[in-house]
Short mmCIF file of C-alpha atoms in Angstrom, two decimals:
data_model
loop_
_atom_site.label_atom_id
_atom_site.label_comp_id
_atom_site.label_asym_id
_atom_site.label_seq_id
_atom_site.Cartn_x
_atom_site.Cartn_y
_atom_site.Cartn_z
CA UNK X 1 25.90 -73.87 -66.55
CA UNK X 2 25.71 -70.12 -66.98
CA UNK X 3 28.84 -68.03 -66.53
CA UNK X 4 29.24 -64.24 -66.35
CA UNK X 5 28.66 -62.26 -69.57
CA UNK X 6 31.29 -59.75 -68.46
CA UNK X 7 31.70 -58.99 -64.78
CA UNK X 8 33.23 -62.06 -63.11
CA UNK X 9 31.41 -61.20 -59.89
CA UNK X 10 28.11 -62.23 -61.47
CA UNK X 11 28.79 -65.97 -61.16
CA UNK X 12 26.61 -67.85 -58.69
CA UNK X 13 27.82 -69.68 -55.60
CA UNK X 14 26.27 -72.88 -56.91
CA UNK X 15 28.20 -72.56 -60.18
CA UNK X 16 31.49 -72.18 -58.29
CA UNK X 17 30.73 -75.22 -56.14
CA UNK X 18 29.90 -77.27 -59.22
CA UNK X 19 33.00 -76.19 -61.16
CA UNK X 20 35.12 -77.34 -58.23
CA UNK X 21 33.33 -80.70 -58.03
CA UNK X 22 33.02 -81.92 -61.64
CA UNK X 23 35.45 -84.24 -63.37
CA UNK X 24 35.88 -82.13 -66.51
CA UNK X 25 34.74 -78.77 -67.88
CA UNK X 26 33.73 -78.55 -71.54
CA UNK X 27 34.22 -74.97 -72.74
CA UNK X 28 33.57 -73.16 -76.00
CA UNK X 29 36.93 -71.39 -75.66
CA UNK X 30 39.25 -72.91 -73.06
CA UNK X 31 41.41 -69.77 -72.96
CA UNK X 32 38.41 -67.65 -72.03
CA UNK X 33 37.14 -70.09 -69.41
CA UNK X 34 40.61 -70.51 -67.91
CA UNK X 35 40.55 -66.82 -66.96
CA UNK X 36 37.35 -67.40 -64.99
CA UNK X 37 38.73 -70.50 -63.29
CA UNK X 38 42.00 -68.78 -62.41
CA UNK X 39 40.12 -65.84 -60.92
CA UNK X 40 38.38 -68.21 -58.49
CA UNK X 41 41.40 -70.52 -58.03
CA UNK X 42 39.66 -73.50 -59.60
CA UNK X 43 41.85 -76.19 -61.11
CA UNK X 44 39.97 -78.76 -63.18
CA UNK X 45 40.65 -80.42 -66.55
CA UNK X 46 39.40 -78.35 -69.48
CA UNK X 47 38.40 -79.60 -72.91
CA UNK X 48 37.10 -77.63 -75.86
CA UNK X 49 33.62 -78.08 -77.28
CA UNK X 50 32.58 -75.74 -80.07
CA UNK X 51 30.89 -75.74 -83.48
CA UNK X 52 34.03 -76.90 -85.31
CA UNK X 53 34.74 -79.97 -83.18
CA UNK X 54 31.28 -80.93 -81.89
CA UNK X 55 31.07 -84.04 -84.09
CA UNK X 56 34.31 -85.39 -82.62
CA UNK X 57 34.20 -84.06 -79.07
CA UNK X 58 30.51 -84.72 -78.45
CA UNK X 59 30.84 -88.55 -78.38
CA UNK X 60 33.87 -88.22 -76.09
CA UNK X 61 31.91 -86.16 -73.57
CA UNK X 62 28.91 -88.48 -73.79
CA UNK X 63 31.26 -91.40 -73.16
CA UNK X 64 32.49 -89.74 -69.98
CA UNK X 65 28.90 -89.26 -68.83
CA UNK X 66 28.07 -92.89 -69.55
CA UNK X 67 31.05 -93.88 -67.39
CA UNK X 68 29.54 -91.94 -64.49
CA UNK X 69 31.69 -88.82 -64.70
CA UNK X 70 30.30 -85.33 -64.15
CA UNK X 71 30.78 -82.87 -67.01
CA UNK X 72 30.16 -79.12 -66.76
CA UNK X 73 29.26 -77.45 -70.06
CA UNK X 74 29.98 -73.72 -70.31
CA UNK X 75 30.03 -71.21 -73.13
CA UNK X 76 32.26 -68.15 -73.53
CA UNK X 77 29.75 -66.03 -71.64
CA UNK X 78 26.18 -66.44 -70.50
CA UNK X 79 24.08 -69.57 -70.79
CA UNK X 80 25.18 -72.48 -73.02
CA UNK X 81 22.87 -73.86 -75.73
CA UNK X 82 21.76 -70.31 -76.62
CA UNK X 83 23.14 -69.74 -80.14
CA UNK X 84 25.96 -72.25 -79.58
CA UNK X 85 26.44 -76.01 -80.11
CA UNK X 86 25.70 -76.77 -76.48
CA UNK X 87 22.10 -77.40 -77.54
CA UNK X 88 23.28 -80.37 -79.60
CA UNK X 89 25.15 -81.94 -76.69
CA UNK X 90 22.14 -81.51 -74.39
CA UNK X 91 19.84 -83.17 -76.95
CA UNK X 92 22.25 -86.07 -77.44
CA UNK X 93 22.60 -86.60 -73.69
CA UNK X 94 18.84 -86.69 -73.23
CA UNK X 95 18.48 -89.23 -76.03
CA UNK X 96 20.78 -91.49 -74.00
CA UNK X 97 18.64 -90.93 -70.88
CA UNK X 98 21.50 -89.12 -69.18
CA UNK X 99 20.72 -86.61 -66.45
CA UNK X 100 20.99 -82.97 -67.53
CA UNK X 101 20.85 -80.22 -64.93
CA UNK X 102 20.86 -76.48 -65.58
CA UNK X 103 22.65 -74.03 -63.31
CA UNK X 104 20.94 -70.75 -64.25
CA UNK X 105 22.60 -67.39 -64.36
CA UNK X 106 23.41 -64.50 -66.70
CA UNK X 107 22.00 -64.45 -70.24
CA UNK X 108 22.88 -61.56 -72.54
CA UNK X 109 19.55 -61.51 -74.38
CA UNK X 110 17.51 -61.16 -71.16
CA UNK X 111 19.86 -58.55 -69.70
CA UNK X 112 19.64 -56.48 -72.91
CA UNK X 113 15.85 -56.81 -73.05
CA UNK X 114 15.41 -55.61 -69.48
CA UNK X 115 17.69 -52.58 -69.92
CA UNK X 116 16.32 -51.69 -73.37
CA UNK X 117 13.22 -49.93 -72.12
CA UNK X 118 11.12 -51.73 -74.74
CA UNK X 119 8.25 -54.11 -74.07
CA UNK X 120 9.48 -57.24 -72.29
CA UNK X 121 6.41 -59.37 -73.02
CA UNK X 122 6.06 -60.97 -75.42
CA UNK X 123 9.45 -61.19 -77.11
CA UNK X 124 11.16 -63.45 -79.63
CA UNK X 125 14.85 -64.34 -79.73
CA UNK X 126 16.10 -64.61 -83.32
CA UNK X 127 19.77 -65.37 -82.68
CA UNK X 128 22.38 -64.37 -85.28
CA UNK X 129 21.05 -63.35 -88.71
CA UNK X 130 22.41 -65.44 -91.61
CA UNK X 131 25.50 -63.70 -92.99
CA UNK X 132 24.45 -63.33 -96.61
CA UNK X 133 22.28 -64.34 -99.54
CA UNK X 134 18.70 -65.50 -99.78
CA UNK X 135 18.69 -66.90 -96.24
CA UNK X 136 19.50 -63.48 -94.84
CA UNK X 137 16.78 -61.79 -96.86
CA UNK X 138 14.24 -64.45 -95.81
CA UNK X 139 15.30 -63.98 -92.19
CA UNK X 140 14.41 -60.29 -92.16
CA UNK X 141 11.32 -60.64 -94.36
CA UNK X 142 9.83 -63.42 -92.23
CA UNK X 143 10.23 -61.38 -89.02
CA UNK X 144 8.99 -58.08 -90.49
CA UNK X 145 5.42 -58.46 -89.21
CA UNK X 146 6.25 -59.81 -85.73
CA UNK X 147 4.33 -57.75 -83.18
CA UNK X 148 6.56 -58.83 -80.27
CA UNK X 149 9.91 -57.31 -79.32
CA UNK X 150 12.67 -58.87 -81.44
CA UNK X 151 16.11 -59.70 -80.04
CA UNK X 152 19.17 -60.46 -82.18
CA UNK X 153 22.83 -61.22 -81.58
CA UNK X 154 25.37 -59.74 -83.96
CA UNK X 155 29.12 -59.46 -84.41
CA UNK X 156 30.69 -55.98 -84.42
CA UNK X 157 31.84 -56.51 -88.01
CA UNK X 158 28.28 -56.94 -89.30
CA UNK X 159 26.43 -54.59 -86.97
CA UNK X 160 26.08 -51.71 -89.42
CA UNK X 161 24.87 -53.99 -92.21
CA UNK X 162 22.30 -55.53 -89.88
CA UNK X 163 21.08 -52.11 -88.81
CA UNK X 164 20.68 -51.21 -92.49
CA UNK X 165 18.66 -54.37 -93.11
CA UNK X 166 16.48 -53.73 -90.07
CA UNK X 167 15.79 -50.24 -91.40
CA UNK X 168 15.00 -51.58 -94.87
CA UNK X 169 12.85 -54.57 -93.94
CA UNK X 170 11.34 -53.57 -90.58
CA UNK X 171 11.32 -49.79 -90.69
CA UNK X 172 12.71 -46.96 -88.58
CA UNK X 173 11.58 -48.48 -85.29
CA UNK X 174 12.78 -47.97 -81.74
CA UNK X 175 15.88 -50.01 -80.98
CA UNK X 176 18.32 -50.60 -78.15
CA UNK X 177 21.85 -51.70 -78.97
CA UNK X 178 23.48 -53.16 -75.88
CA UNK X 179 27.25 -53.39 -76.09
CA UNK X 180 29.74 -54.98 -73.68
CA UNK X 181 27.07 -55.76 -71.09
CA UNK X 182 28.32 -55.68 -67.46
CA UNK X 183 31.86 -54.82 -68.64
CA UNK X 184 33.86 -51.64 -68.06
CA UNK X 185 32.84 -50.09 -71.37
CA UNK X 186 29.17 -51.06 -71.21
CA UNK X 187 26.98 -48.96 -73.49
CA UNK X 188 23.27 -49.05 -74.28
CA UNK X 189 22.13 -46.95 -77.22
CA UNK X 190 18.40 -46.23 -77.30
CA UNK X 191 16.66 -44.49 -80.18
CA UNK X 192 15.43 -45.08 -83.72
CA UNK X 193 17.22 -47.38 -86.15
CA UNK X 194 18.21 -44.38 -88.28
CA UNK X 195 19.82 -42.77 -85.23
CA UNK X 196 21.64 -46.01 -84.41
CA UNK X 197 23.08 -46.06 -87.93
CA UNK X 198 24.43 -42.57 -87.39
CA UNK X 199 25.68 -43.35 -83.87
CA UNK X 200 27.64 -46.41 -85.02
CA UNK X 201 28.71 -44.94 -88.38
CA UNK X 202 32.40 -45.32 -87.53
CA UNK X 203 32.09 -48.95 -86.48
CA UNK X 204 31.67 -50.68 -83.16
CA UNK X 205 33.58 -53.07 -80.93
CA UNK X 206 32.60 -55.70 -78.42
CA UNK X 207 29.74 -58.12 -77.89
CA UNK X 208 26.37 -56.81 -79.08
CA UNK X 209 22.68 -57.49 -78.55
CA UNK X 210 20.07 -55.68 -80.66
CA UNK X 211 16.58 -55.25 -79.20
CA UNK X 212 13.98 -53.97 -81.69
CA UNK X 213 10.39 -53.03 -80.94
CA UNK X 214 7.65 -55.11 -82.51
CA UNK X 215 5.83 -54.17 -85.68
CA UNK X 216 2.83 -51.90 -85.25
CA UNK X 217 -0.63 -52.56 -86.71
CA UNK X 218 0.45 -50.98 -90.00
CA UNK X 219 3.97 -52.38 -90.14
CA UNK X 220 5.80 -54.92 -92.23
CA UNK X 221 4.26 -57.21 -94.83
CA UNK X 222 0.76 -56.87 -93.28
CA UNK X 223 0.63 -53.13 -93.90
CA UNK X 224 -2.22 -53.27 -96.43
CA UNK X 225 -5.08 -50.82 -96.58
CA UNK X 226 -3.71 -48.29 -94.09
CA UNK X 227 -3.65 -44.49 -94.24
CA UNK X 228 0.03 -44.40 -95.07
CA UNK X 229 -0.69 -45.31 -98.68
CA UNK X 230 -2.95 -42.32 -99.16
CA UNK X 231 -0.41 -40.02 -97.53
CA UNK X 232 2.37 -41.48 -99.67
CA UNK X 233 0.40 -40.71 -102.81
CA UNK X 234 -0.31 -37.17 -101.63
CA UNK X 235 3.33 -36.61 -100.72
CA UNK X 236 4.60 -37.81 -104.09
CA UNK X 237 2.09 -35.69 -105.99
CA UNK X 238 2.57 -32.47 -104.06
CA UNK X 239 6.17 -32.38 -102.86
CA UNK X 240 8.21 -33.30 -105.87
CA UNK X 241 10.19 -35.78 -103.79
CA UNK X 242 11.78 -38.76 -105.50
CA UNK X 243 10.39 -42.26 -104.94
CA UNK X 244 13.21 -43.03 -102.51
CA UNK X 245 12.85 -39.76 -100.57
CA UNK X 246 9.09 -40.13 -100.23
CA UNK X 247 9.45 -43.78 -99.20
CA UNK X 248 12.01 -42.95 -96.54
CA UNK X 249 9.78 -40.18 -95.17
CA UNK X 250 6.67 -42.38 -94.87
CA UNK X 251 8.57 -45.42 -93.59
CA UNK X 252 10.11 -43.33 -90.82
CA UNK X 253 6.88 -41.60 -89.78
CA UNK X 254 4.72 -44.74 -89.77
CA UNK X 255 7.36 -47.22 -88.57
CA UNK X 256 7.08 -49.28 -91.75
CA UNK X 257 9.40 -51.47 -93.75
CA UNK X 258 11.15 -49.22 -96.25
CA UNK X 259 10.99 -52.01 -98.83
CA UNK X 260 7.19 -52.28 -98.55
CA UNK X 261 6.73 -48.51 -98.85
CA UNK X 262 9.18 -48.28 -101.75
CA UNK X 263 7.27 -50.94 -103.70
CA UNK X 264 4.01 -49.06 -103.12
CA UNK X 265 5.66 -45.81 -104.24
CA UNK X 266 6.76 -47.47 -107.47
CA UNK X 267 3.20 -48.68 -108.04
CA UNK X 268 1.81 -45.20 -107.45
CA UNK X 269 4.35 -43.66 -109.78
CA UNK X 270 3.59 -46.22 -112.49
CA UNK X 271 -0.15 -45.73 -112.25
CA UNK X 272 0.19 -41.95 -112.51
CA UNK X 273 2.50 -41.98 -115.52
CA UNK X 274 0.88 -40.91 -118.81
#
């Protein structure tokens, strides 16, 4: 069932009724969920279910269901099974022909999309980017040409690095960074990726959702044969800018992946060398 992403008043009446009726509540973080239960004077057994104990705790919860007990699955905030191991438990329960019911409610990605001011249809939810290495590079490269609005989750510790990768691989596009949604210190930054990098230059705290506009007709890895190449060549020949400076200029003006433009600039420079 969905629980509030910040403001405890956002829980539904049906969710409260269900929490009071079930036999056990499986929570990603029992300390976090206990605050919610205490706020509404709900006293039910709590057990943890998260990515580090799913292999052990999953069979226990399925066993309870097979015995006829009712189990409520909640995450720290929002809807379970979205970027958390709840999806595994749901799949395992369905394989056993157990009844699974959803109690809808708040979801951070939808709330951030609506408040972003960017196109709400179509959109793609990409979850958390891989933390490092080839998988991370492939993640950003594979989504560079997506025309739909792209939504990501990110930790505050990696937000700046992710903004840098978005700028490099996707270009200086419009972005909304939603922080601490529905909480006291809620903030929604709206602007270009370059402006977001400057805005969050001293770090950031809290839960974050990044909403990035889709690639344009000339964006990303499909940006072949467009006018930007001609303008890049003219800029490099006439301005005396370095490859990096010219690439940054064109990427920002055309909303292109800086990596794609930089590679084209290197090709132009090589072909013009004596």
